[in-house]
Short mmCIF file of C-alpha atoms and ligand atoms in Angstrom, two decimals:
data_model
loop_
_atom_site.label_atom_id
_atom_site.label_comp_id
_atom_site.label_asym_id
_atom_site.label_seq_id
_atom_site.Cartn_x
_atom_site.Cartn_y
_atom_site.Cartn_z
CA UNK A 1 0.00 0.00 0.00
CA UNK A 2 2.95 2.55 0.98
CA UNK A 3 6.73 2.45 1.30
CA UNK A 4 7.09 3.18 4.97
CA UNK A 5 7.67 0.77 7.34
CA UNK A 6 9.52 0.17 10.40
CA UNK A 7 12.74 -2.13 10.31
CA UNK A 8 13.97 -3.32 13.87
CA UNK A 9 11.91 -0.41 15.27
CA UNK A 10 12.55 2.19 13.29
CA UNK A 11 10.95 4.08 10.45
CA UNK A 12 12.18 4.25 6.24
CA UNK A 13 10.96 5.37 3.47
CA UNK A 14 11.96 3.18 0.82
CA UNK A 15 14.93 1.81 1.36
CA UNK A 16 16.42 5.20 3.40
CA UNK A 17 15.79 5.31 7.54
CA UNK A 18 13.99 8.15 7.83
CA UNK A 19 15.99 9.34 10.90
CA UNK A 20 19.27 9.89 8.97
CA UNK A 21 17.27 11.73 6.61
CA UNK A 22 16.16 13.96 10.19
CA UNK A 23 20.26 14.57 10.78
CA UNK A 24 20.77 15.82 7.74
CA UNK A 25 17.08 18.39 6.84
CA UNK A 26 16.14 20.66 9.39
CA UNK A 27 12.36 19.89 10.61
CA UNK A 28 9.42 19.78 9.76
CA UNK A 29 9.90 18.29 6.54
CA UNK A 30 7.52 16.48 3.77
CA UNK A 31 8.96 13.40 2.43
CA UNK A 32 7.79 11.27 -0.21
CA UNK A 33 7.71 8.13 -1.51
CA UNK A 34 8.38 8.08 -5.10
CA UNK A 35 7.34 4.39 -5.83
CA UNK A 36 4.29 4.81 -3.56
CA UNK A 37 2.85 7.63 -5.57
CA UNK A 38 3.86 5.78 -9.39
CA UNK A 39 2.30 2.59 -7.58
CA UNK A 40 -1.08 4.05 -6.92
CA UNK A 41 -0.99 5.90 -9.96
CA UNK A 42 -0.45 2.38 -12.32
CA UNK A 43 -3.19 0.34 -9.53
CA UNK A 44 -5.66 2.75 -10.61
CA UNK A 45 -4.62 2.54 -14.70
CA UNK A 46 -4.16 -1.44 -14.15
CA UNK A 47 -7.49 -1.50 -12.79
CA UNK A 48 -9.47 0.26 -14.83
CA UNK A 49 -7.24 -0.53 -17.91
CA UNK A 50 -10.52 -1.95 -19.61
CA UNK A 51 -12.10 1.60 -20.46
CA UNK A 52 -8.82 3.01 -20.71
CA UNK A 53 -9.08 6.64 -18.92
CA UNK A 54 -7.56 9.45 -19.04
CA UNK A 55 -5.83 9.77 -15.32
CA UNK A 56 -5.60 13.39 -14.86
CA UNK A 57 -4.00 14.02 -11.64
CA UNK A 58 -5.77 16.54 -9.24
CA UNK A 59 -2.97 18.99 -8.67
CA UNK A 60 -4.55 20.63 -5.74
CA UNK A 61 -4.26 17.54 -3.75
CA UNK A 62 -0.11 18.37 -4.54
CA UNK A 63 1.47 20.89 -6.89
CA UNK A 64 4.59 20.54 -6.42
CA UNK A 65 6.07 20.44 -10.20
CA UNK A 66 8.48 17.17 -9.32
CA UNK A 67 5.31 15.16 -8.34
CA UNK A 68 3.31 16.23 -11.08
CA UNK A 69 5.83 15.12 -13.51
CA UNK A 70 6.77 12.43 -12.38
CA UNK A 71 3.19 11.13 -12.90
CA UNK A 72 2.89 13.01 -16.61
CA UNK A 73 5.57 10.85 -17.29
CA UNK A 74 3.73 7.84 -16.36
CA UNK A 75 1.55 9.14 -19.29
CA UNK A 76 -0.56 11.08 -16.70
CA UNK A 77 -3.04 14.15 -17.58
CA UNK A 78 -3.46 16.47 -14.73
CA UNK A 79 -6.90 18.21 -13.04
CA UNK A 80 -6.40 21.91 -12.63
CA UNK A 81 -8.24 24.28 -10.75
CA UNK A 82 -6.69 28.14 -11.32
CA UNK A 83 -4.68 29.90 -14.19
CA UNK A 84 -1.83 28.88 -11.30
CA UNK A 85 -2.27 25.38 -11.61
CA UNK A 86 -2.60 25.62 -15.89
CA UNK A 87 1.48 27.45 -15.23
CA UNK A 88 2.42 24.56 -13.45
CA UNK A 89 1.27 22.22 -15.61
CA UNK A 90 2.61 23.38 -18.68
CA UNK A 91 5.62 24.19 -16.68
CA UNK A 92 5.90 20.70 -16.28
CA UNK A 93 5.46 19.39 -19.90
CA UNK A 94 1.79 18.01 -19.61
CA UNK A 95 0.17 18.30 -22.82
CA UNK A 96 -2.62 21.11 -22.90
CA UNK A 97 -4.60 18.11 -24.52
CA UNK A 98 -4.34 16.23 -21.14
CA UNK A 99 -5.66 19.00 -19.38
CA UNK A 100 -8.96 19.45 -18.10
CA UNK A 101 -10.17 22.79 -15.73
CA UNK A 102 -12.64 22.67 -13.33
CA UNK A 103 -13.99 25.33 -10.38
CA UNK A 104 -17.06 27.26 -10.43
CA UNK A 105 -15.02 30.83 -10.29
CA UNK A 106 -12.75 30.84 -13.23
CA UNK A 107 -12.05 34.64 -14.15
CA UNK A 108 -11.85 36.26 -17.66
CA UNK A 109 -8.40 35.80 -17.82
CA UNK A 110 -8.29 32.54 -16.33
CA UNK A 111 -10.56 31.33 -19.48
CA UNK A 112 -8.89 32.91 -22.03
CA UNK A 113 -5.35 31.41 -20.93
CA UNK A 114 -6.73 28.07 -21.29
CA UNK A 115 -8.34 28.49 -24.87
CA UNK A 116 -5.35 29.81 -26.18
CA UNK A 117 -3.40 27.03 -24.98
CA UNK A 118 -5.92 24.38 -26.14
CA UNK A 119 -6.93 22.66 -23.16
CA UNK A 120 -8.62 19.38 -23.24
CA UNK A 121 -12.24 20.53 -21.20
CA UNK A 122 -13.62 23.06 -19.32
CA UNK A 123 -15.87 21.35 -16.49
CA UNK A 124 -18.24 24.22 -16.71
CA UNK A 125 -19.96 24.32 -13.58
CA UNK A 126 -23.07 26.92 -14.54
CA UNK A 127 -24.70 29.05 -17.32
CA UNK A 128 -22.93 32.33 -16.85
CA UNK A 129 -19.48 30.61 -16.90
CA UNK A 130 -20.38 29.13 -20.44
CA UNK A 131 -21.72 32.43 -21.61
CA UNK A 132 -18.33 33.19 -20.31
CA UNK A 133 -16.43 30.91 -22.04
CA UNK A 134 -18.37 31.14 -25.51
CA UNK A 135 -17.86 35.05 -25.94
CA UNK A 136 -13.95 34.93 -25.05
CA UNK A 137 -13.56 31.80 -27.71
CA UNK A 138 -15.66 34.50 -30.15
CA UNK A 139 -13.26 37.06 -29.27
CA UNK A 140 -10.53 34.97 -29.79
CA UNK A 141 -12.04 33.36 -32.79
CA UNK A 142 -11.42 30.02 -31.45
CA UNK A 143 -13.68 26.95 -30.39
CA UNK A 144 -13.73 25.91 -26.84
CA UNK A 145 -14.23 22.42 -25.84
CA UNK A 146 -16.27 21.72 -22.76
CA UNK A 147 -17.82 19.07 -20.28
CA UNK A 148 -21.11 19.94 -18.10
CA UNK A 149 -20.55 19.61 -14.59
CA UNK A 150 -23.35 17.71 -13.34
CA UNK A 151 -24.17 17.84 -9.80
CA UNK A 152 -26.22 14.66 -8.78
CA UNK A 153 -27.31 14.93 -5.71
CA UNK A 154 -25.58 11.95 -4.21
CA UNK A 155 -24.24 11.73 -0.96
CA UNK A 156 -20.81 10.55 -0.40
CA UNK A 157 -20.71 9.99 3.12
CA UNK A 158 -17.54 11.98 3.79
CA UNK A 159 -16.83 15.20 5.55
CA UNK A 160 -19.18 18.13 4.87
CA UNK A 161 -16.71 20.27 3.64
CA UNK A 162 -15.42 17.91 1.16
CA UNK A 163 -18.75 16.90 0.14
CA UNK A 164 -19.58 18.19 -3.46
CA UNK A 165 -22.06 16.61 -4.95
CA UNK A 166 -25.32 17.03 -3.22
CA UNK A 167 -27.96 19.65 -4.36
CA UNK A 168 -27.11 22.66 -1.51
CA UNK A 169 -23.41 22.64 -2.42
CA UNK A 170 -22.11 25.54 -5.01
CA UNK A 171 -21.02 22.54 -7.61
CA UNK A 172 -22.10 21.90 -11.21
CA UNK A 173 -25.38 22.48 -12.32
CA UNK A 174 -28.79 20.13 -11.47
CA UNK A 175 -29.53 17.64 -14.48
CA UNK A 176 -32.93 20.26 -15.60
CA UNK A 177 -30.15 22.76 -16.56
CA UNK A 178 -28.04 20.49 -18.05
CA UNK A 179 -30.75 19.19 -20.31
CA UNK A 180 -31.50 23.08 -21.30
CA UNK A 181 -27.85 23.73 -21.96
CA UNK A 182 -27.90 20.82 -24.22
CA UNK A 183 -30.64 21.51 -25.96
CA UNK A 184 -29.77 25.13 -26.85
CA UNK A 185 -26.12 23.84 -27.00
CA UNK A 186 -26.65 26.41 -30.41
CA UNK A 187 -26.58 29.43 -28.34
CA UNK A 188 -23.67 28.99 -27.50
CA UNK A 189 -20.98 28.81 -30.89
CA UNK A 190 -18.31 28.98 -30.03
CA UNK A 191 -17.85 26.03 -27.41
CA UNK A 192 -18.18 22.40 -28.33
CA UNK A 193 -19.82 20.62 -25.46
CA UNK A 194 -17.97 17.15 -25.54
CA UNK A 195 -19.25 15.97 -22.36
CA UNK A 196 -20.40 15.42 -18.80
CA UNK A 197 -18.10 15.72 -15.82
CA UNK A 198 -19.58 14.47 -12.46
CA UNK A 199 -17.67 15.04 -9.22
CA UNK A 200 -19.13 13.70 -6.28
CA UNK A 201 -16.69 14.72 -3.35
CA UNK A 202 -13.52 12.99 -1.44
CA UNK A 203 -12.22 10.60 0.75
CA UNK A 204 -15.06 8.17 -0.46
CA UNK A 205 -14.49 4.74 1.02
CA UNK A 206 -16.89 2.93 -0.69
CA UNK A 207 -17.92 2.52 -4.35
CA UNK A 208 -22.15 2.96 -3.97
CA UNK A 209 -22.22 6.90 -4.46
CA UNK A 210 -19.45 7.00 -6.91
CA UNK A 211 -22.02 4.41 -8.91
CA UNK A 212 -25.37 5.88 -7.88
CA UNK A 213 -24.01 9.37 -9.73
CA UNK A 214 -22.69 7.14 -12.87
CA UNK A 215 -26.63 5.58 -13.00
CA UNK A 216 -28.29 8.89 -12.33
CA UNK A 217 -25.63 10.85 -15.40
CA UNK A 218 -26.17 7.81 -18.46
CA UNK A 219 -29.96 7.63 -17.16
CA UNK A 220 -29.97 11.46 -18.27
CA UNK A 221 -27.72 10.85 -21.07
CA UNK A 222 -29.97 8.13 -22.37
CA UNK A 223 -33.29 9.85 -21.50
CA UNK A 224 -32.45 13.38 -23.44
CA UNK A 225 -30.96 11.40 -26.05
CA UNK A 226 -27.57 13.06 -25.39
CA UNK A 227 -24.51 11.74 -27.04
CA UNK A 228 -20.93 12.98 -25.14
CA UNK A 229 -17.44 12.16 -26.23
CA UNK A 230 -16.40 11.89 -22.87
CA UNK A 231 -17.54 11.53 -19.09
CA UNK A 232 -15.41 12.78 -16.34
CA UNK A 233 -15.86 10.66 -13.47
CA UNK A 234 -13.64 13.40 -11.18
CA UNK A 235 -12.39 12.33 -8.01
CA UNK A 236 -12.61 11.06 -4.34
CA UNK A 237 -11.46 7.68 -4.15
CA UNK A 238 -10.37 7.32 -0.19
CA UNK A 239 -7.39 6.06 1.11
CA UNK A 240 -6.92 4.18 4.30
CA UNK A 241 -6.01 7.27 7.06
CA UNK A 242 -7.20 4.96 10.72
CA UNK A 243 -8.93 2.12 10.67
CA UNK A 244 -11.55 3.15 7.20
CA UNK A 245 -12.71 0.04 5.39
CA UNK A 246 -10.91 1.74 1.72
CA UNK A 247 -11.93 0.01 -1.13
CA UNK A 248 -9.15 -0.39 -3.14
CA UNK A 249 -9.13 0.90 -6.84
CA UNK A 250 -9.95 -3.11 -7.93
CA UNK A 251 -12.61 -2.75 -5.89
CA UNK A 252 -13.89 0.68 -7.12
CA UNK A 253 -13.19 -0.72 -10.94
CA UNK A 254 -15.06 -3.90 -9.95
CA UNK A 255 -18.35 -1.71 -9.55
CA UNK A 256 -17.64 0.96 -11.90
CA UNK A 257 -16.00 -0.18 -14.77
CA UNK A 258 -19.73 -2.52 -15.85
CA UNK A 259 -21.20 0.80 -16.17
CA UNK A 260 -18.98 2.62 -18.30
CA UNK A 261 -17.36 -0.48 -20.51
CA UNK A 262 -18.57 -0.70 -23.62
CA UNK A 263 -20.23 2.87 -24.12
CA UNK A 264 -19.62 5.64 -26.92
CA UNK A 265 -17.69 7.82 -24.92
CA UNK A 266 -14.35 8.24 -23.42
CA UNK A 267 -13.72 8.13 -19.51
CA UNK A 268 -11.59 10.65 -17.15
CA UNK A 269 -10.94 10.42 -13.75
CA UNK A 270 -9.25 12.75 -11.67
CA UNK A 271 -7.74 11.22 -8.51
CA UNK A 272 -5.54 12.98 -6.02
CA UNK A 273 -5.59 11.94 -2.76
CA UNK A 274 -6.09 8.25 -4.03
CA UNK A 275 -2.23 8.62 -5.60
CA UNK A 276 -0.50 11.02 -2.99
CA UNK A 277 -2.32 10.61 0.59
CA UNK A 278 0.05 7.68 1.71
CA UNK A 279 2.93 8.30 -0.75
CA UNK A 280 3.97 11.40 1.98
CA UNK A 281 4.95 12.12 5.65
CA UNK A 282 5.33 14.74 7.60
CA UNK A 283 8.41 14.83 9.58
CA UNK A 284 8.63 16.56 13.21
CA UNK A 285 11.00 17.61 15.95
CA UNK A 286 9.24 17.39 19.71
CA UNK A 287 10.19 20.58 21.34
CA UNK A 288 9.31 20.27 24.76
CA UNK A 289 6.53 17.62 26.62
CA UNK A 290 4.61 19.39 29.33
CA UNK A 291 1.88 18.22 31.63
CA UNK A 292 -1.00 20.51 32.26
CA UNK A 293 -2.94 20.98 35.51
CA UNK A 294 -5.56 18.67 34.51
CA UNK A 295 -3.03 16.03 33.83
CA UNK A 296 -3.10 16.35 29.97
CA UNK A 297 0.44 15.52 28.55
CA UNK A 298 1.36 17.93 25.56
CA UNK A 299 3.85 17.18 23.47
CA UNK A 300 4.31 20.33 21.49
CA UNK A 301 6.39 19.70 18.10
CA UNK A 302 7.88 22.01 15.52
CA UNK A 303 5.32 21.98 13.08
CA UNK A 304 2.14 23.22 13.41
CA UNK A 305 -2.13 23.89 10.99
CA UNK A 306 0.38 26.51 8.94
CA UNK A 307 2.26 23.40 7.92
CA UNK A 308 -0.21 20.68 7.84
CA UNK A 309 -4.17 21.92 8.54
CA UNK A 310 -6.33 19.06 7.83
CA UNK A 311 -6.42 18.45 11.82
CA UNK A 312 -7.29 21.60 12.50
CA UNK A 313 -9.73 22.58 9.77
CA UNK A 314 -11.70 18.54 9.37
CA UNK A 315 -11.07 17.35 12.06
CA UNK A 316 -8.97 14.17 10.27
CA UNK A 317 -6.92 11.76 11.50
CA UNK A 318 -3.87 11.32 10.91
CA UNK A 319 -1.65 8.41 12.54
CA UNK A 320 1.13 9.62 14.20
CA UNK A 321 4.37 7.39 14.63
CA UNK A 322 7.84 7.88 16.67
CA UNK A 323 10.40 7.40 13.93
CA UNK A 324 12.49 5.06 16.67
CA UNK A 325 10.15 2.96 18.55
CA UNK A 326 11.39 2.36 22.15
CA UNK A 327 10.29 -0.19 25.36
CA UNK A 328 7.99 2.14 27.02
CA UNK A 329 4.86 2.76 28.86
CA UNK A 330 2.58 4.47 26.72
CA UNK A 331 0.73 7.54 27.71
CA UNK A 332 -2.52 9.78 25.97
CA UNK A 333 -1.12 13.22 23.99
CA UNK A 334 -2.10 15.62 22.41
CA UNK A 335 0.09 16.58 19.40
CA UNK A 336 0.37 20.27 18.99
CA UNK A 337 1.96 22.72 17.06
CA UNK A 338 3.58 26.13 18.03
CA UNK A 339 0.48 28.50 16.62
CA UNK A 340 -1.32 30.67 18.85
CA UNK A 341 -4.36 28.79 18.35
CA UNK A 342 -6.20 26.24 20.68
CA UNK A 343 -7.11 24.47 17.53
CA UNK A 344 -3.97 23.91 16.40
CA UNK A 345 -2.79 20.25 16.89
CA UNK A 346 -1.89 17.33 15.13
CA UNK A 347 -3.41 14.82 17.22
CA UNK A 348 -5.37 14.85 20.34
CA UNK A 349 -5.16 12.15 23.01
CA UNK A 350 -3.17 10.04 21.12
CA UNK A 351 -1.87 6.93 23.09
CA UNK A 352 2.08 7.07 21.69
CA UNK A 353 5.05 5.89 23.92
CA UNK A 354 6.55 7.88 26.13
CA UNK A 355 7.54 11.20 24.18
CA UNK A 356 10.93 12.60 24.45
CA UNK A 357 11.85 16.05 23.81
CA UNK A 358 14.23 16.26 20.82
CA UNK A 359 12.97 12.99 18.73
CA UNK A 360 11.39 12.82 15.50
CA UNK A 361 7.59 12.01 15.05
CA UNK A 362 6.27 11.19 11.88
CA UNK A 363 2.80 12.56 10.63
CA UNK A 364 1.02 9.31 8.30
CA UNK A 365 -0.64 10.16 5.48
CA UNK A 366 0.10 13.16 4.63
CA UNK A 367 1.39 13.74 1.13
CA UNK A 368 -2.08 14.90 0.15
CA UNK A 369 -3.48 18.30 1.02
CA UNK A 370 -0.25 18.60 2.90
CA UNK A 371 2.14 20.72 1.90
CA UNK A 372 -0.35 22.19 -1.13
CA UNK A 373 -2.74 23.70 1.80
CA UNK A 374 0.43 24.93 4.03
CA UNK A 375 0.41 28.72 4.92
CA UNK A 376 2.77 30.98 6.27
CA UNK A 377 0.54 31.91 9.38
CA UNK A 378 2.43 33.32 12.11
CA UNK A 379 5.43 34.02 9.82
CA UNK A 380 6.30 30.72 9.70
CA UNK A 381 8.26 29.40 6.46
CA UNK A 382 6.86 26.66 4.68
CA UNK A 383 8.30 23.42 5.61
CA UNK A 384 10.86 21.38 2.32
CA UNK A 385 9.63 18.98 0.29
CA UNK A 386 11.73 15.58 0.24
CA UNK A 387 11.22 12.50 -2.36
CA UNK A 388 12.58 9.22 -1.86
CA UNK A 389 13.80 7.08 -4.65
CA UNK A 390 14.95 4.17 -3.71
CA UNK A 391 18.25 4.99 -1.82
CA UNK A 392 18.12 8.56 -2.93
CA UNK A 393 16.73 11.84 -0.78
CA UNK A 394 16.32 14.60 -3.18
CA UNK A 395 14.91 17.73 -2.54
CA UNK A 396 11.99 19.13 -4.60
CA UNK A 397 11.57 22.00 -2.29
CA UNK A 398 13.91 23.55 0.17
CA UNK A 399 12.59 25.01 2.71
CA UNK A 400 11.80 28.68 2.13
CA UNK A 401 13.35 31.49 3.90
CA UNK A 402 12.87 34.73 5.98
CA UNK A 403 13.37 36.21 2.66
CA UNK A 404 10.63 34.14 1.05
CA UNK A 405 8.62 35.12 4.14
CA UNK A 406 9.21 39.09 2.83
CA UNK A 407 9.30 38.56 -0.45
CA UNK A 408 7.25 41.33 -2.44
CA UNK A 409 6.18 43.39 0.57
CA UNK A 410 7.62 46.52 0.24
CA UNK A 411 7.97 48.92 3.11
CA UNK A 412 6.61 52.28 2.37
CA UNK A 413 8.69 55.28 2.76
CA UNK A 414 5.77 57.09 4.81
CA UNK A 415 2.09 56.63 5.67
CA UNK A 416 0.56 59.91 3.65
CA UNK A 417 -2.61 59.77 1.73
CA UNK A 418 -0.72 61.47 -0.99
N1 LLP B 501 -11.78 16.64 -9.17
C1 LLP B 501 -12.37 17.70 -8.63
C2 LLP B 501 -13.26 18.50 -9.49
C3 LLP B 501 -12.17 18.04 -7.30
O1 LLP B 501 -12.77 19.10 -6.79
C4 LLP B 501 -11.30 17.26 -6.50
C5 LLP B 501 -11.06 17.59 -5.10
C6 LLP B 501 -10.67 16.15 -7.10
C7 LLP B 501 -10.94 15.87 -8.43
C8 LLP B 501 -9.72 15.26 -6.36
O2 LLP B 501 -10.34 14.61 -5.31
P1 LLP B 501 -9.56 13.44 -4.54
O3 LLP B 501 -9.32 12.32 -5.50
O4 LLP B 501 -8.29 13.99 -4.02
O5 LLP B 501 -10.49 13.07 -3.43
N2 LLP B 501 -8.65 19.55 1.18
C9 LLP B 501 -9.50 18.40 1.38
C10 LLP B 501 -9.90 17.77 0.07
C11 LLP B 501 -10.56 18.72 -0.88
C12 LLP B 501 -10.93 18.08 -2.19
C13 LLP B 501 -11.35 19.09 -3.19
N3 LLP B 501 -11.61 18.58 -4.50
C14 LLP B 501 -8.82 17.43 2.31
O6 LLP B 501 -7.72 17.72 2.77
O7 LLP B 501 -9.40 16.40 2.65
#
């Protein structure tokens, strides 16, 4: 499932022991696993490999320009979300014909970037965004290509805020609009609408919802008489954080791929946390242990939300492990980080052994929505990004700087109106 493991108690990634990597980096740190992210990336083509999808990688669950091509060379196509993410991916050699571009608030410019560079699909996610998109392809005298968003009103038993595909979010548009859009497809002349794109939400452990929205979309397609070139699938597929029952992506294929083989169209899917969650860490220093009147044990580490904020903002789990296990009693912790904020932690009453100051912990699971959601609250640099090959440590991101913390802030020479 992932490349890190212990060995006679202690922690590697790969085939490199994660605490000589700790001598040598200062903390916190990412560090991935390069054949844990290229393994989940081929189980999901391998297991799907009978309707032959386009696997564009969802950037925003990580950015980072190594990661993404190291998967474009697998003969990935990446997800993108902002005129930032289209940089990157060019940046990074993907073909603008693996591209596709979702989000409901892509700007003028935004939209006219991605014509001009010939992107794959727009995943248009409402009427004013195609009106949008239709008059700068006129201006431009181009044709745009374009999938509906859908939204299906499923529910994908998963957090709320990661929930996207049920009527009340701000996703897609219902299936009465999409059948209008289609039907004065017309109005709009300057877009070619190749198909339907359907994303549900994330961290979906189970394969019913992701096949409830595939019924509900080719029940539409087949009842408006709708023929599409392709159907985007999107997302979600959940990875093991705890103790979750994950499907794995056989077991997603097993239901979906019956549904799909076969048909007129062409099938995307746009994984991210499926290929990155486990294929990262985040590495930590404990700074000091302290016990508080009530008898809670802290121990407080150097990284903190700005660095990792999926604690702090969903309430996730994420397993925490010492990266030398020791003989010791264990005790309940809470992990925390040094932000002035009460909800800042990493863990709360976490039974780990007994914590001392100056040893490396080792946050599971984090290599999506990790480093790609990491801030610089309270001035704090963002933490480097590692990858492990084998017996190699190379960095993809050093950590950044006081400079970086300054960068572009300029200090005025006085504080007059004019
Ligand atoms: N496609 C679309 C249109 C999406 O909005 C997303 C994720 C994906 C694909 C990739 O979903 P995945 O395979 O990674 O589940 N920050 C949250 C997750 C937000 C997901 C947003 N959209 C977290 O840390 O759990």
């Amino acid at each position: 499932m992932h490349d890190f493991h212990y060995k006679n108690g202690e922690l590697y990634c790969e085939k490199v022991l994660i605490s000589t990597i700790a001598k040598e980096y200062p903390t916190p740190f990412y560090l991935y696993s390069y054949n844990t992210i290229v393994g989940h990336f081929n189980k999901i083509k391998e297991a799907f490999k009978d309707v032959d999808p386009l696997i564009c990688f969802s950037m925003k669950s990580n950015s980072n320009l190594n990661i993404c091509k190291a998967l474009v060379n697998e003969g990935a196509g990446l997800d993108i979300v902002s005129g930032g993410e289209l940089f990157k991916a060019l940046k990074v050699g993907c073909s603008a014909e693996n591209i596709v571009y979702a989000s409901v608030g892509k700007t003028e410019e935004e939209i006219k970037e991605a014509i001009e560079k010939g992107i794959l699909l727009f995943n248009v996610e409402s009427v004013p965004e195609l009106i949008m998109i239709d008059t700068v392809a006129k201006r431009l005298n181009k044709k745009a290509t374009a999938a509906i968003r859908v939204n299906p009103d499923v529910k994908p038993y998963t957090h709320d805020y990661i929930t996207t595909g049920t009527k009340e979010k701000k996703f897609g548009v219902d299936f009465k609009t999409a059948e209008d859009i289609f039907d004065n497809a017309n109005k709009y002349s300057n877009v070619d609408l190749k198909g339907l794109h359907v994303h549900i939400g994330s961290q979906i452990t189970e394969a019913k919802p992701f096949v409830e929205a595939i019924e509900r979309v080719l029940d539409f397609l087949k009842k408006n008489n709708i023929e599409i070139e392709w159907l985007n699938l999107g997302g979600g597929f959940g990875i093991v954080y705890e103790d979750e029952k994950a499907s794995t992506a056989q077991d997603f294929a097993g239901k979906i791929v019956p549904l799909i083989k076969d048909k007129p169209f062409k099938v995307i899917l746009e994984p991210g946390r499926f290929i990155m969650g486990n294929g990262g860490v985040l590495v930590c220093k404990v700074l000091y242990v302290k016990t508080s009147s009530a008898g809670k044990r802290f121990a407080i580490v150097d990284a903190g939300m700005n660095d990792l904020l999926r604690p702090s903002l969903y309430e996730a789990h994420h397993d925490i492990f010492p990266i030398v296990k020791r003989e010791s009693e264990t005790h309940k912790y809470d992990v925390v980080g040094p932000i002035c904020e009460s909800g800042d932690y990493l863990a709360l009453g976490r039974e780990l052994q007994e914590i001392i100051p100056g040893e490396y912990l080792s946050v599971m699971g984090a290599g999506a929505y990790g480093f790609s959601m990491a801030s610089n609250y309270n001035s704090r640099p963002r933490p480097a990004e590692l990858l492990v090959m084998d017996e190699a440590v190379k960095v993809i991101r050093p950590a950044e700087t006081r400079q970086d913390l300054i960068r572009g802030e300029k200090i005025l020479k006085e504080f007059k109106a004019k």
